[in-house]
PDB file of N, CA and C in Angstrom:
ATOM      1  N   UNK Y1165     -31.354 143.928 -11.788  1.00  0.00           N
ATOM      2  CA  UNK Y1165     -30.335 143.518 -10.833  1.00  0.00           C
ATOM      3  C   UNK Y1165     -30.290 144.529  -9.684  1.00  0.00           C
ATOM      4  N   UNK Y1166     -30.578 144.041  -8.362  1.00  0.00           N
ATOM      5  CA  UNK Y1166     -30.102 145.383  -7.216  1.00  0.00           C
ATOM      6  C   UNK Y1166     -28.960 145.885  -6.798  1.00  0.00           C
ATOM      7  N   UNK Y1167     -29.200 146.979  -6.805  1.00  0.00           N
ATOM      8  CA  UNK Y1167     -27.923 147.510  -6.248  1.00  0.00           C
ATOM      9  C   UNK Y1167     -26.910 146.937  -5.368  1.00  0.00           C
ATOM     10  N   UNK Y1168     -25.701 146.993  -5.073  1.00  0.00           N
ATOM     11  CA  UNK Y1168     -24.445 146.890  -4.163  1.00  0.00           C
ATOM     12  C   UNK Y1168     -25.036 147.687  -2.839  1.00  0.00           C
ATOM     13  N   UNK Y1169     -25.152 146.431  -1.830  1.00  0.00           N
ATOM     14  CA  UNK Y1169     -25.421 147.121  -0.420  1.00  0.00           C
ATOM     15  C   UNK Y1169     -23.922 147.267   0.136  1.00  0.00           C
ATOM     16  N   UNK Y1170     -23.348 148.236   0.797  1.00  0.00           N
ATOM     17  CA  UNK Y1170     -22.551 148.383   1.391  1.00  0.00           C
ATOM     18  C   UNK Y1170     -23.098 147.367   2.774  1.00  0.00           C
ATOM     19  N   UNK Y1171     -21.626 146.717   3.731  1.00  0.00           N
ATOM     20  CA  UNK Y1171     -21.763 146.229   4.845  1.00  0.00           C
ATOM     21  C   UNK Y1171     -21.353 147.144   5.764  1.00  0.00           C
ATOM     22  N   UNK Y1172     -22.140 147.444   7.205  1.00  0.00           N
ATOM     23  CA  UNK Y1172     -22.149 148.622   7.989  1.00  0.00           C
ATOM     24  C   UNK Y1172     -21.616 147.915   9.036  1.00  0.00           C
ATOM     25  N   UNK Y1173     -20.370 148.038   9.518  1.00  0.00           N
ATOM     26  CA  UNK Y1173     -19.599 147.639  10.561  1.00  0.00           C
ATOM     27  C   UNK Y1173     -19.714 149.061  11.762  1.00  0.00           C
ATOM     28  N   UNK Y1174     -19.550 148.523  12.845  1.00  0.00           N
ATOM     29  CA  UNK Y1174     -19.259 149.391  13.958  1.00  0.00           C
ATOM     30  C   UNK Y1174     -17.711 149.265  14.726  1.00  0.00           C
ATOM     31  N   UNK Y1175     -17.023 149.715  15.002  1.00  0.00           N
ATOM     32  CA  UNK Y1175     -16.186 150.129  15.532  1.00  0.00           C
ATOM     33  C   UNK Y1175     -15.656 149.760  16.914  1.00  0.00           C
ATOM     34  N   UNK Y1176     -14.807 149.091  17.371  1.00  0.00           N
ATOM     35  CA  UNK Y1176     -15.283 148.837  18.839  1.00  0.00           C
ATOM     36  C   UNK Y1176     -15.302 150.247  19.889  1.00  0.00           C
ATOM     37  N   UNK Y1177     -14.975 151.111  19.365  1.00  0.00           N
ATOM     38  CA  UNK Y1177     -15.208 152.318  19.732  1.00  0.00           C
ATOM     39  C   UNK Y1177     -16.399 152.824  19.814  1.00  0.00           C
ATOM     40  N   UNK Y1178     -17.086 152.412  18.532  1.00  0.00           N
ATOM     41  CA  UNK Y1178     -18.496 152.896  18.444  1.00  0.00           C
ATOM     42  C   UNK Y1178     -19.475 151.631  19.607  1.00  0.00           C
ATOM     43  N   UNK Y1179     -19.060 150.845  19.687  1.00  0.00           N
ATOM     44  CA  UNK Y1179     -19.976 149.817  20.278  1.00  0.00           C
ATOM     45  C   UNK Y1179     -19.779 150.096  22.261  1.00  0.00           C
ATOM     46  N   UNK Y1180     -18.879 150.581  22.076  1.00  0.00           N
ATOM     47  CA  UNK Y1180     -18.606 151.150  23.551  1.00  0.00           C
ATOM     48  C   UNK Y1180     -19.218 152.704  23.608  1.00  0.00           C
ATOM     49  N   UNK Y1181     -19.696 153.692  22.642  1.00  0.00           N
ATOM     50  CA  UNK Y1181     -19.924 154.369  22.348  1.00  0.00           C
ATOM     51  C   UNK Y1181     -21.785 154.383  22.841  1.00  0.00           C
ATOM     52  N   UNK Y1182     -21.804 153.470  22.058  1.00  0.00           N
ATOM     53  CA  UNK Y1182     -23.818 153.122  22.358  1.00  0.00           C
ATOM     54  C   UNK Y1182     -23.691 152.581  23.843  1.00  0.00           C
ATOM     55  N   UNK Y1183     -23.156 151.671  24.168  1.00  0.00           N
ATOM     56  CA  UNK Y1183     -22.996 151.220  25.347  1.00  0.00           C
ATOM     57  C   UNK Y1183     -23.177 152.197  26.524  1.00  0.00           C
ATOM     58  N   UNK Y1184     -22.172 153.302  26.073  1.00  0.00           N
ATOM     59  CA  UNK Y1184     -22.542 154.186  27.560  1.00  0.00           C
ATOM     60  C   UNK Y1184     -23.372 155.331  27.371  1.00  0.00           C
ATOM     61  N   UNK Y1185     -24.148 155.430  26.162  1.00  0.00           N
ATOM     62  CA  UNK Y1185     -24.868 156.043  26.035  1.00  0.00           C
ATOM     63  C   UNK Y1185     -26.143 155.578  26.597  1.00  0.00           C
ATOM     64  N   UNK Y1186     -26.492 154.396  26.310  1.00  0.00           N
ATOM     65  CA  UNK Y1186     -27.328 153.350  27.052  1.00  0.00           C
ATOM     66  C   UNK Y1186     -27.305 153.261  28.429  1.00  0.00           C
ATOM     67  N   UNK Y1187     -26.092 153.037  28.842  1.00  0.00           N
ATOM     68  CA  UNK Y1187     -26.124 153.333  30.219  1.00  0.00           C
ATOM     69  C   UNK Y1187     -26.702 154.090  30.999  1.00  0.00           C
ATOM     70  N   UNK Y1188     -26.360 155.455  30.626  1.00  0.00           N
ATOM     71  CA  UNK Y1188     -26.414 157.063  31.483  1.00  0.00           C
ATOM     72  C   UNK Y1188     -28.157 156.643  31.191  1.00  0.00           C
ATOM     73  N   UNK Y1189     -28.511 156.434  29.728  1.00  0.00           N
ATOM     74  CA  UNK Y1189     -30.034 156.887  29.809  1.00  0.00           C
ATOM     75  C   UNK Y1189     -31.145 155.959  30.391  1.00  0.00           C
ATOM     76  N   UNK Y1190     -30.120 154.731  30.871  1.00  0.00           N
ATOM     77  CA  UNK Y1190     -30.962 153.998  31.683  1.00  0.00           C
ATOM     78  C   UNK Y1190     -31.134 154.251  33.221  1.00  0.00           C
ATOM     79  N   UNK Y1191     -29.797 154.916  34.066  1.00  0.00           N
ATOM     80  CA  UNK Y1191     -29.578 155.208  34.667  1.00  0.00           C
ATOM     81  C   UNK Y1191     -30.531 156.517  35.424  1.00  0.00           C
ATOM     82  N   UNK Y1192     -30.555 157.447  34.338  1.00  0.00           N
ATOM     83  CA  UNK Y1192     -31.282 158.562  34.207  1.00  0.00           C
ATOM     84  C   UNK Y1192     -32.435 158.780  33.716  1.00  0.00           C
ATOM     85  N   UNK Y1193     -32.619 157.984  33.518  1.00  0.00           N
ATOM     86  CA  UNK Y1193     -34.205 157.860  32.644  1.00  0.00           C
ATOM     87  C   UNK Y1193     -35.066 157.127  32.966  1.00  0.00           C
ATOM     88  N   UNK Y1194     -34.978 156.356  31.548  1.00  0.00           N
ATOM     89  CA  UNK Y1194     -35.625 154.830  31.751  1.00  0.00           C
ATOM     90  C   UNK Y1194     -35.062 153.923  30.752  1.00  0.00           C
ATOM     91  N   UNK Y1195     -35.536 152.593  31.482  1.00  0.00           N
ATOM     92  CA  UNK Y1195     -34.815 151.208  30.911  1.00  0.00           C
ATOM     93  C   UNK Y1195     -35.594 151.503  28.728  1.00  0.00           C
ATOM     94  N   UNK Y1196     -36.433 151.737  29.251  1.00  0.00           N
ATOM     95  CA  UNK Y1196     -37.218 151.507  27.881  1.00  0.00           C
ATOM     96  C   UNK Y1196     -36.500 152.939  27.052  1.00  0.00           C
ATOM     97  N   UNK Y1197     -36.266 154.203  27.597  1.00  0.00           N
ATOM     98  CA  UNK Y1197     -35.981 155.128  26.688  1.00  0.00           C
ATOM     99  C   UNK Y1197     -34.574 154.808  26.109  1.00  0.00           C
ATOM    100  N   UNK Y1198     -33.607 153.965  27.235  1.00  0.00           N
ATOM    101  CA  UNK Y1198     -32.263 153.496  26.717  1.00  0.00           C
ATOM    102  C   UNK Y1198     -32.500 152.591  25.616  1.00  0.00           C
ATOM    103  N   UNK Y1199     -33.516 151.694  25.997  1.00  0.00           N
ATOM    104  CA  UNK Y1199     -33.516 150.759  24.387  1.00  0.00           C
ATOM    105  C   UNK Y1199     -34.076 151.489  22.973  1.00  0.00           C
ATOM    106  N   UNK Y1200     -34.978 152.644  23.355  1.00  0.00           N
ATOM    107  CA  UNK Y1200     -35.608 153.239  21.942  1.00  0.00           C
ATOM    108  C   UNK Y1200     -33.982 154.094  21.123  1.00  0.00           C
ATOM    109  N   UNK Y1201     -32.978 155.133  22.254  1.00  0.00           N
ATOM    110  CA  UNK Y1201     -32.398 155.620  22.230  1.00  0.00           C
ATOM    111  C   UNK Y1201     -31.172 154.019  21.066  1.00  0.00           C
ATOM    112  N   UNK Y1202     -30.919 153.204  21.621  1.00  0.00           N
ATOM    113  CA  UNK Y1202     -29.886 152.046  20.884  1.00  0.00           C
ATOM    114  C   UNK Y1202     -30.994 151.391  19.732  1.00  0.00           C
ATOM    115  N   UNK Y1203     -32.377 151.358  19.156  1.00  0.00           N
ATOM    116  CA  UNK Y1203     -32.357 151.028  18.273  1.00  0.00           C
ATOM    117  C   UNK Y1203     -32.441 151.957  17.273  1.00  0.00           C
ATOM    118  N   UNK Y1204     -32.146 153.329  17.434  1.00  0.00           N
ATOM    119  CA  UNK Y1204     -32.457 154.317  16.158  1.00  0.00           C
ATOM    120  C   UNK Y1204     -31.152 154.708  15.907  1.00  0.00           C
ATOM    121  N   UNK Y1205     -29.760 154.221  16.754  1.00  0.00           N
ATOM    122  CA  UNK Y1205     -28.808 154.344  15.584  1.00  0.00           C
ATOM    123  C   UNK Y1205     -28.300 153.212  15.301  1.00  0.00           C
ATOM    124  N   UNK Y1206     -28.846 152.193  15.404  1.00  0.00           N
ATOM    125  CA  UNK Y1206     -28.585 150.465  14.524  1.00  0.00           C
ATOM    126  C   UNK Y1206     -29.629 150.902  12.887  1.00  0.00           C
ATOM    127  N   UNK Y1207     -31.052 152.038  13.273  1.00  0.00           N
ATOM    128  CA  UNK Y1207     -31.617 151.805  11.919  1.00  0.00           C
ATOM    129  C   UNK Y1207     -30.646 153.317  10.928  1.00  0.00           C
ATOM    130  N   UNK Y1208     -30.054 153.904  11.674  1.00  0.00           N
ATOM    131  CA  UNK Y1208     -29.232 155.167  10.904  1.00  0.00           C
ATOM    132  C   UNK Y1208     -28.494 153.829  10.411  1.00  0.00           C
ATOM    133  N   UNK Y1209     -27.874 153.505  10.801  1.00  0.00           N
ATOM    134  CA  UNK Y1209     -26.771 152.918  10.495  1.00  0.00           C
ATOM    135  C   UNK Y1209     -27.051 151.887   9.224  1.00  0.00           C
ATOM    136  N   UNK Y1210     -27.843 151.003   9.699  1.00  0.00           N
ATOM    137  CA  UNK Y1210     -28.762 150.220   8.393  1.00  0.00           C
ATOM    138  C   UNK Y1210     -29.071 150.817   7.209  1.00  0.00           C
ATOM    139  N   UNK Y1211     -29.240 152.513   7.625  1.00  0.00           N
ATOM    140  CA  UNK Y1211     -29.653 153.162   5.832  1.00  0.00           C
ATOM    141  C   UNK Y1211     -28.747 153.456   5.316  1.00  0.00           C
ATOM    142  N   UNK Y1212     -27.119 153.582   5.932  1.00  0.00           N
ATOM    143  CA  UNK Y1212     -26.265 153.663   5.334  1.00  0.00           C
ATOM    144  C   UNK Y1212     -26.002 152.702   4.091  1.00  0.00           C
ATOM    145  N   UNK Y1213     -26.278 151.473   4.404  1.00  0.00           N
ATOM    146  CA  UNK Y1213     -26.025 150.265   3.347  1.00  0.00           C
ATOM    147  C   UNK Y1213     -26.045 150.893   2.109  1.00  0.00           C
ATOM    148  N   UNK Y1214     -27.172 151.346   1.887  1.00  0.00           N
ATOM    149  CA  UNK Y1214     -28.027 151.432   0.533  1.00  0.00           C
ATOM    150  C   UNK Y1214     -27.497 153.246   0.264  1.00  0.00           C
ATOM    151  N   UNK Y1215     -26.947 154.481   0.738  1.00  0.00           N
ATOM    152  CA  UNK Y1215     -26.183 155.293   0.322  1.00  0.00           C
ATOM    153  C   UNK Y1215     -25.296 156.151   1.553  1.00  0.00           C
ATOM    154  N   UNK Y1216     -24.253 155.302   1.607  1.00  0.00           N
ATOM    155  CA  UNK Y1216     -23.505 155.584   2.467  1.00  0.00           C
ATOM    156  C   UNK Y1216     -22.612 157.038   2.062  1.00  0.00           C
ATOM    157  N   UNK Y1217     -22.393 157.429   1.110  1.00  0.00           N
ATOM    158  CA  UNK Y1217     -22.106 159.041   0.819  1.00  0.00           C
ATOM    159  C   UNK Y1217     -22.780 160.387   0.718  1.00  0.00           C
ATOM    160  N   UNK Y1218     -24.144 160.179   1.185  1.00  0.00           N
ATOM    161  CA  UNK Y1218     -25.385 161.125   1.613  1.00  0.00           C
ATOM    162  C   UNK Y1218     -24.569 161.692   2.772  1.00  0.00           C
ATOM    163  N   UNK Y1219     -23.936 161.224   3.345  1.00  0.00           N
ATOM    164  CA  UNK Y1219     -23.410 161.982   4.642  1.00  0.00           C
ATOM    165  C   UNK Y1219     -22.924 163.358   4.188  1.00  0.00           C
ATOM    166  N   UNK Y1220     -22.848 164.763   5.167  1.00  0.00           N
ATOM    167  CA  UNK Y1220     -21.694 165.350   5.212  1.00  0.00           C
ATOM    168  C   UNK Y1220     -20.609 165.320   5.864  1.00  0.00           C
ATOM    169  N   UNK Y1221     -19.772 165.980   5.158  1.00  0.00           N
ATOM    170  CA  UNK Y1221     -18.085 165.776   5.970  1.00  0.00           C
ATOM    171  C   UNK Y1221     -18.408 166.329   7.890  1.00  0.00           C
ATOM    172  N   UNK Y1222     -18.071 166.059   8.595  1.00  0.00           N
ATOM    173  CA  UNK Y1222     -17.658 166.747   9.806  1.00  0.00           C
ATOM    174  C   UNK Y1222     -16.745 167.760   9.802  1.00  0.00           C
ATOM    175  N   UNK Y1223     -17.953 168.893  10.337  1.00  0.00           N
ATOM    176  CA  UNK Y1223     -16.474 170.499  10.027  1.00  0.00           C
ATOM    177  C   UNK Y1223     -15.401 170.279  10.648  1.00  0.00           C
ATOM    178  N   UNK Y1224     -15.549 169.626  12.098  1.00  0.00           N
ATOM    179  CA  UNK Y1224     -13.772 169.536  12.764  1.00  0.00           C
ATOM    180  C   UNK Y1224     -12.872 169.035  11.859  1.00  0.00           C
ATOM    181  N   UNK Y1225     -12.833 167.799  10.764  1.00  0.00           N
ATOM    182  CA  UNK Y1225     -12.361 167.634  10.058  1.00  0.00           C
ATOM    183  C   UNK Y1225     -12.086 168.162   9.086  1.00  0.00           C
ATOM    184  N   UNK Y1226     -12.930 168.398   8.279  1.00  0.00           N
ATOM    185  CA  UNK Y1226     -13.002 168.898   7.037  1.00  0.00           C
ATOM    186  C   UNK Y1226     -11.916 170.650   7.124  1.00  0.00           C
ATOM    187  N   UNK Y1227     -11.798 171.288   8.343  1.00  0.00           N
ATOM    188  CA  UNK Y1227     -11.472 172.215   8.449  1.00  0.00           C
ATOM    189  C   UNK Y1227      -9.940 171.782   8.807  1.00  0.00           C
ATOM    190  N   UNK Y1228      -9.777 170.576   8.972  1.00  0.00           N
ATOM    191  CA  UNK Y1228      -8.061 169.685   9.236  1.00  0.00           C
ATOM    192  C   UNK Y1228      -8.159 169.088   7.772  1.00  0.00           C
ATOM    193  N   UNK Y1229      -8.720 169.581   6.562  1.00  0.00           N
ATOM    194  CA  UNK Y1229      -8.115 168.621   5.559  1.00  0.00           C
ATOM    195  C   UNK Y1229      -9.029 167.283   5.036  1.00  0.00           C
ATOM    196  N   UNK Y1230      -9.546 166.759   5.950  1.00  0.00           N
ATOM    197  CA  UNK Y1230      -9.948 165.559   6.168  1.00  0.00           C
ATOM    198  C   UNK Y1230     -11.116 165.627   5.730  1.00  0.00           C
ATOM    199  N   UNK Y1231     -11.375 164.645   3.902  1.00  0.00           N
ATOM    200  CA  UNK Y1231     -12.652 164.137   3.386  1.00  0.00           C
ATOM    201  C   UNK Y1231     -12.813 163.104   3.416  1.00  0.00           C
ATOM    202  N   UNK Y1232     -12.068 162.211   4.317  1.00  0.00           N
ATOM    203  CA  UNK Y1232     -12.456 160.286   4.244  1.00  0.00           C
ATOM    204  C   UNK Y1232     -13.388 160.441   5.111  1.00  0.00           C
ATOM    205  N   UNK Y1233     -14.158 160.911   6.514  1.00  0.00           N
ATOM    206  CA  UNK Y1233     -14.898 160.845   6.786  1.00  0.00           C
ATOM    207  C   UNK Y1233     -16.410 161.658   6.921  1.00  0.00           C
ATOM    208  N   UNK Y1234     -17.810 160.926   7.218  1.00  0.00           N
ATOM    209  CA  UNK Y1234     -18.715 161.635   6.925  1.00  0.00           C
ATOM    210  C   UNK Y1234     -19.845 161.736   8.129  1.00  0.00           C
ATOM    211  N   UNK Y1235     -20.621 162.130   8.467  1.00  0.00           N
ATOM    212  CA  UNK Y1235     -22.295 162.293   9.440  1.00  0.00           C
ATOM    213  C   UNK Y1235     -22.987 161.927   9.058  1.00  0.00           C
ATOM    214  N   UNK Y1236     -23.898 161.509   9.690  1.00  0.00           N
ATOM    215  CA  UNK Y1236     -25.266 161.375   9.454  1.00  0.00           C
ATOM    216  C   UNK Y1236     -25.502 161.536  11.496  1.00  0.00           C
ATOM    217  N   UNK Y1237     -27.250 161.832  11.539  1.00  0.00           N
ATOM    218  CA  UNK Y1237     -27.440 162.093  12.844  1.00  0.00           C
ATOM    219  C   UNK Y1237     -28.996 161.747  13.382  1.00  0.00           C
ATOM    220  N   UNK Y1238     -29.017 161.578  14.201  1.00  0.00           N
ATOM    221  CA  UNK Y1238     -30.141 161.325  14.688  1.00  0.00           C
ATOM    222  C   UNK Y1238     -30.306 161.938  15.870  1.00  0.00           C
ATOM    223  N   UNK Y1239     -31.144 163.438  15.987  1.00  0.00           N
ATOM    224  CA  UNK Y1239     -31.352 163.993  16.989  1.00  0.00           C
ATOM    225  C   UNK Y1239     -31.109 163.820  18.706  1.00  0.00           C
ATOM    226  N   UNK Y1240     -30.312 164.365  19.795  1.00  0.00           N
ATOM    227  CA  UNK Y1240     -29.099 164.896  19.026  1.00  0.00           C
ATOM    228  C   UNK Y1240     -27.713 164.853  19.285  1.00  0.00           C
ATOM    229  N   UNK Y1241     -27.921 163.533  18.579  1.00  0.00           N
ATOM    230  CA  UNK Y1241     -26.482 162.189  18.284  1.00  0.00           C
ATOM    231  C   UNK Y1241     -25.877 162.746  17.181  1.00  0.00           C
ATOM    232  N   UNK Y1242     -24.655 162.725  16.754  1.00  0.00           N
ATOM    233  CA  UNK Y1242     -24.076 162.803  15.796  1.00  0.00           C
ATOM    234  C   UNK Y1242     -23.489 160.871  15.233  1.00  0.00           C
ATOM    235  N   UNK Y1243     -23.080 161.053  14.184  1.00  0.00           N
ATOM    236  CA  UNK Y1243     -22.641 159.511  13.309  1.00  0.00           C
ATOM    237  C   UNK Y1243     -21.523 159.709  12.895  1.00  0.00           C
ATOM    238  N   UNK Y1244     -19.927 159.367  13.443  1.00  0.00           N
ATOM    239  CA  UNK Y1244     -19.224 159.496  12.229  1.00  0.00           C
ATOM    240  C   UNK Y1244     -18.712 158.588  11.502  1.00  0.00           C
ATOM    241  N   UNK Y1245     -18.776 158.212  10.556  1.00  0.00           N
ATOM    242  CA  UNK Y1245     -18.205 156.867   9.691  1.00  0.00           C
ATOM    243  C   UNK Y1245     -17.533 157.272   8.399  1.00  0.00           C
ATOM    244  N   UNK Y1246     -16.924 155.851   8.397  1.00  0.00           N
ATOM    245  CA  UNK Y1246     -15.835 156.187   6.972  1.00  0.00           C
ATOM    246  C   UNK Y1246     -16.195 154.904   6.045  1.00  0.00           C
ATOM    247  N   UNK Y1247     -16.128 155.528   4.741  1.00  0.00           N
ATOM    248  CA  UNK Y1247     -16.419 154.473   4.043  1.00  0.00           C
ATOM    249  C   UNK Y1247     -15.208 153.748   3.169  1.00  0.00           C
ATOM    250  N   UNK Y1248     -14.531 152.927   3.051  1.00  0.00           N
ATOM    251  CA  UNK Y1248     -13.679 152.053   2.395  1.00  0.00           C
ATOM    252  C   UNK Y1248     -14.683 150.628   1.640  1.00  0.00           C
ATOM    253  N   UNK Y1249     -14.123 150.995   0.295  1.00  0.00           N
ATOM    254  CA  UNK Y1249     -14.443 150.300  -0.672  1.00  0.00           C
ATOM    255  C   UNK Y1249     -15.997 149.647  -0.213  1.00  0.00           C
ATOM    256  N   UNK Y1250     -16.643 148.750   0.202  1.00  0.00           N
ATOM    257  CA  UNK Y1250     -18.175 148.400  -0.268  1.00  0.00           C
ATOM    258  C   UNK Y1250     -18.526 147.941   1.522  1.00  0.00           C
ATOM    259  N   UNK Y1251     -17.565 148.972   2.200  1.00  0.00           N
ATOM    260  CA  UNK Y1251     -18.064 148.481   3.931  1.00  0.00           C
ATOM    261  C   UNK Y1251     -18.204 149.858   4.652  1.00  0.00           C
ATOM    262  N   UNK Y1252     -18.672 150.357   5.338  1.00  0.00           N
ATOM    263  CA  UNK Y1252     -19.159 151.661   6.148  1.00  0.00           C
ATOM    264  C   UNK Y1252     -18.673 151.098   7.321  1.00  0.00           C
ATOM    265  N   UNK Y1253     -17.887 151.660   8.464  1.00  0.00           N
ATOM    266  CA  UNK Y1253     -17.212 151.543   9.515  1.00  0.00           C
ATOM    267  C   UNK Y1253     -17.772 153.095  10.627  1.00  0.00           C
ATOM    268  N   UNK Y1254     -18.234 152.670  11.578  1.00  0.00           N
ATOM    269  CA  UNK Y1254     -18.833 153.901  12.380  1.00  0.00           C
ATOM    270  C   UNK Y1254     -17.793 154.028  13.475  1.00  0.00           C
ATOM    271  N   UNK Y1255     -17.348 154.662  13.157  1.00  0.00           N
ATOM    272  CA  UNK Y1255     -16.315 155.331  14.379  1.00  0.00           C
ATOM    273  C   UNK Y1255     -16.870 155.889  15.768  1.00  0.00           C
ATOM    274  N   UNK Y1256     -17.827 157.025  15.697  1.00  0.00           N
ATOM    275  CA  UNK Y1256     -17.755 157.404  16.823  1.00  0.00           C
ATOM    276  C   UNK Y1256     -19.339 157.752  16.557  1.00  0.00           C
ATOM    277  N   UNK Y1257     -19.749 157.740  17.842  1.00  0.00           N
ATOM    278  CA  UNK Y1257     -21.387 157.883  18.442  1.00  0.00           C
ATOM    279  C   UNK Y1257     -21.424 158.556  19.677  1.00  0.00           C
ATOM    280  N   UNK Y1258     -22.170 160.142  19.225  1.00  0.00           N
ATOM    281  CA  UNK Y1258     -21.765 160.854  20.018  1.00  0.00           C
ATOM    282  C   UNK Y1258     -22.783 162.141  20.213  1.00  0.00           C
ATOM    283  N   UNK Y1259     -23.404 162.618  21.423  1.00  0.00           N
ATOM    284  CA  UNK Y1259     -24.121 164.020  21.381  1.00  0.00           C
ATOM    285  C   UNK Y1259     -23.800 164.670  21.203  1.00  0.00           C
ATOM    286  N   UNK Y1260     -24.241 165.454  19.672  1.00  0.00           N
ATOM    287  CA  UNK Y1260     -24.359 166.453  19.169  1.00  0.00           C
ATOM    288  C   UNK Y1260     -23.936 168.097  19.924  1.00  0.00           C
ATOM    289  N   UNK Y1261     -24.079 167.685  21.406  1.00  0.00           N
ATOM    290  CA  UNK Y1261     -24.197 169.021  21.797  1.00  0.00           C
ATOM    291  C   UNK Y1261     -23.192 169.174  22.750  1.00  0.00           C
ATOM    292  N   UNK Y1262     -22.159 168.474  22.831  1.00  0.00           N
ATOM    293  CA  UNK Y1262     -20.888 168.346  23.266  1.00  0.00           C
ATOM    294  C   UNK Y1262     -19.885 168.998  22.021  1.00  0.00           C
ATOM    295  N   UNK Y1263     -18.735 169.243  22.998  1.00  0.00           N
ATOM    296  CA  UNK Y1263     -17.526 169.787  22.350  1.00  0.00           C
ATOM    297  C   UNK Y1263     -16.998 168.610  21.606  1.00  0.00           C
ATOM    298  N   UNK Y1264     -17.281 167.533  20.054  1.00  0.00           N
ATOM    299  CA  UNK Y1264     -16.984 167.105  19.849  1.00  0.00           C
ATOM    300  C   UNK Y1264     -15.243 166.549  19.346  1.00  0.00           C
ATOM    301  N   UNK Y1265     -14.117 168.065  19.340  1.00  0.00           N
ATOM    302  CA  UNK Y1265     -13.268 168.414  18.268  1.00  0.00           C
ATOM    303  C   UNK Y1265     -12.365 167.036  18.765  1.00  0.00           C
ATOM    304  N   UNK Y1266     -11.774 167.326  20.124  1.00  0.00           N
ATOM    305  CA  UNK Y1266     -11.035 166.580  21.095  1.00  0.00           C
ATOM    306  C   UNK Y1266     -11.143 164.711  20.927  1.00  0.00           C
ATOM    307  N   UNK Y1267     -12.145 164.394  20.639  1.00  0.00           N
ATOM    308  CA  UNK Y1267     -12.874 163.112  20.731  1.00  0.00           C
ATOM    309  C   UNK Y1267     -12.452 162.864  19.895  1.00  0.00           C
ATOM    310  N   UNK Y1268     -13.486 163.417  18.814  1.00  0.00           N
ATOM    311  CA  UNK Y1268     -13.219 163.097  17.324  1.00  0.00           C
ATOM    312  C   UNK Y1268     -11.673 163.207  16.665  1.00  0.00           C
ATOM    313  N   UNK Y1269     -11.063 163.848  17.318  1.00  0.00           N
ATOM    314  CA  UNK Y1269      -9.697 163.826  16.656  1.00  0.00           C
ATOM    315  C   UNK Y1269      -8.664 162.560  17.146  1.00  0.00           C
ATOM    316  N   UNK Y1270      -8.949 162.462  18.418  1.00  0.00           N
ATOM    317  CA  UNK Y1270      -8.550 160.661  19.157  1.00  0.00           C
ATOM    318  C   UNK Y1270      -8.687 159.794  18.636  1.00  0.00           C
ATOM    319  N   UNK Y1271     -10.087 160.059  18.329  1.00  0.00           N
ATOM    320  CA  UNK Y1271     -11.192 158.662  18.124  1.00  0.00           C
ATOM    321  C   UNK Y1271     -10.661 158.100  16.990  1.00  0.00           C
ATOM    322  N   UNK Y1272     -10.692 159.704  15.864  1.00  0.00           N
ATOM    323  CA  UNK Y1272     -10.761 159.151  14.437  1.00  0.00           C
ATOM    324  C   UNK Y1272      -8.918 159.338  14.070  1.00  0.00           C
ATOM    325  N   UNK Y1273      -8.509 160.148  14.496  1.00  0.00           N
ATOM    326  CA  UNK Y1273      -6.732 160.282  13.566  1.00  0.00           C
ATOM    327  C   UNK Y1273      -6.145 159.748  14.994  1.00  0.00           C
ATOM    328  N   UNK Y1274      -6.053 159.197  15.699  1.00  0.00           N
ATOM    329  CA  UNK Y1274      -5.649 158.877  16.937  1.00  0.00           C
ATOM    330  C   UNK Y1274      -4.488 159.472  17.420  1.00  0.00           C
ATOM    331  N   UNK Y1275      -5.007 160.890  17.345  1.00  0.00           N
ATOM    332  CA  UNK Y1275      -3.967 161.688  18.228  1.00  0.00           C
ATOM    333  C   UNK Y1275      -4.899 162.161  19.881  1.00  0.00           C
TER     334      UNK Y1275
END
């Protein structure tokens, strides 16, 4: 019998998230690097199904208390999602190399 796939929802946060990430790198780049850039976190996101608690916690959180949510990343994007019962929900999609604390604390506890 196979395993329980979790269902990987996005966020409308997160979908506005890829969106302007797509943007800038079409803008700035190229049309084609914006599309390689939006299909490698639809396939992060896809491997979540199959073990969505491989993630680690996010230190901004984790250092507020907070173990409901987790990472995963794809160079250098960060992932944050939460998992409730047999569905993965991606909150926020975001470069790694930004001051994430501010965002992530909006995004995800909506302060």
């Amino acid at each position: 019998m196979p395993a329980q796939r979790d269902e990987v929802l996005l966020t409308e946060g997160a979908e506005q998230d890829l969106e302007e990430l797509c943007d800038y790198i079409a803008e700035f780049d190229s049309i084609a690097n914006a599309d390689l850039v939006l299909d490698r976190p639809l396939e992060v996101a896809e491997s979540l199904e199959q073990f969505p608690e491989r993630g680690a916690f996010p230190k901004e959180l984790l250092e507020l208390g907070f173990r409901d949510y987790r990472q995963t990343s794809f160079k250098p994007y960060r992932i944050i999602y939460r998992v409730l019962d047999l569905k993965v929900y991606i909150h926020l999609i975001v470069d790694g190399r930004r001051n994430t604390q501010s965002l992530l604390l909006r995004r995800v506890l909506g302060k």
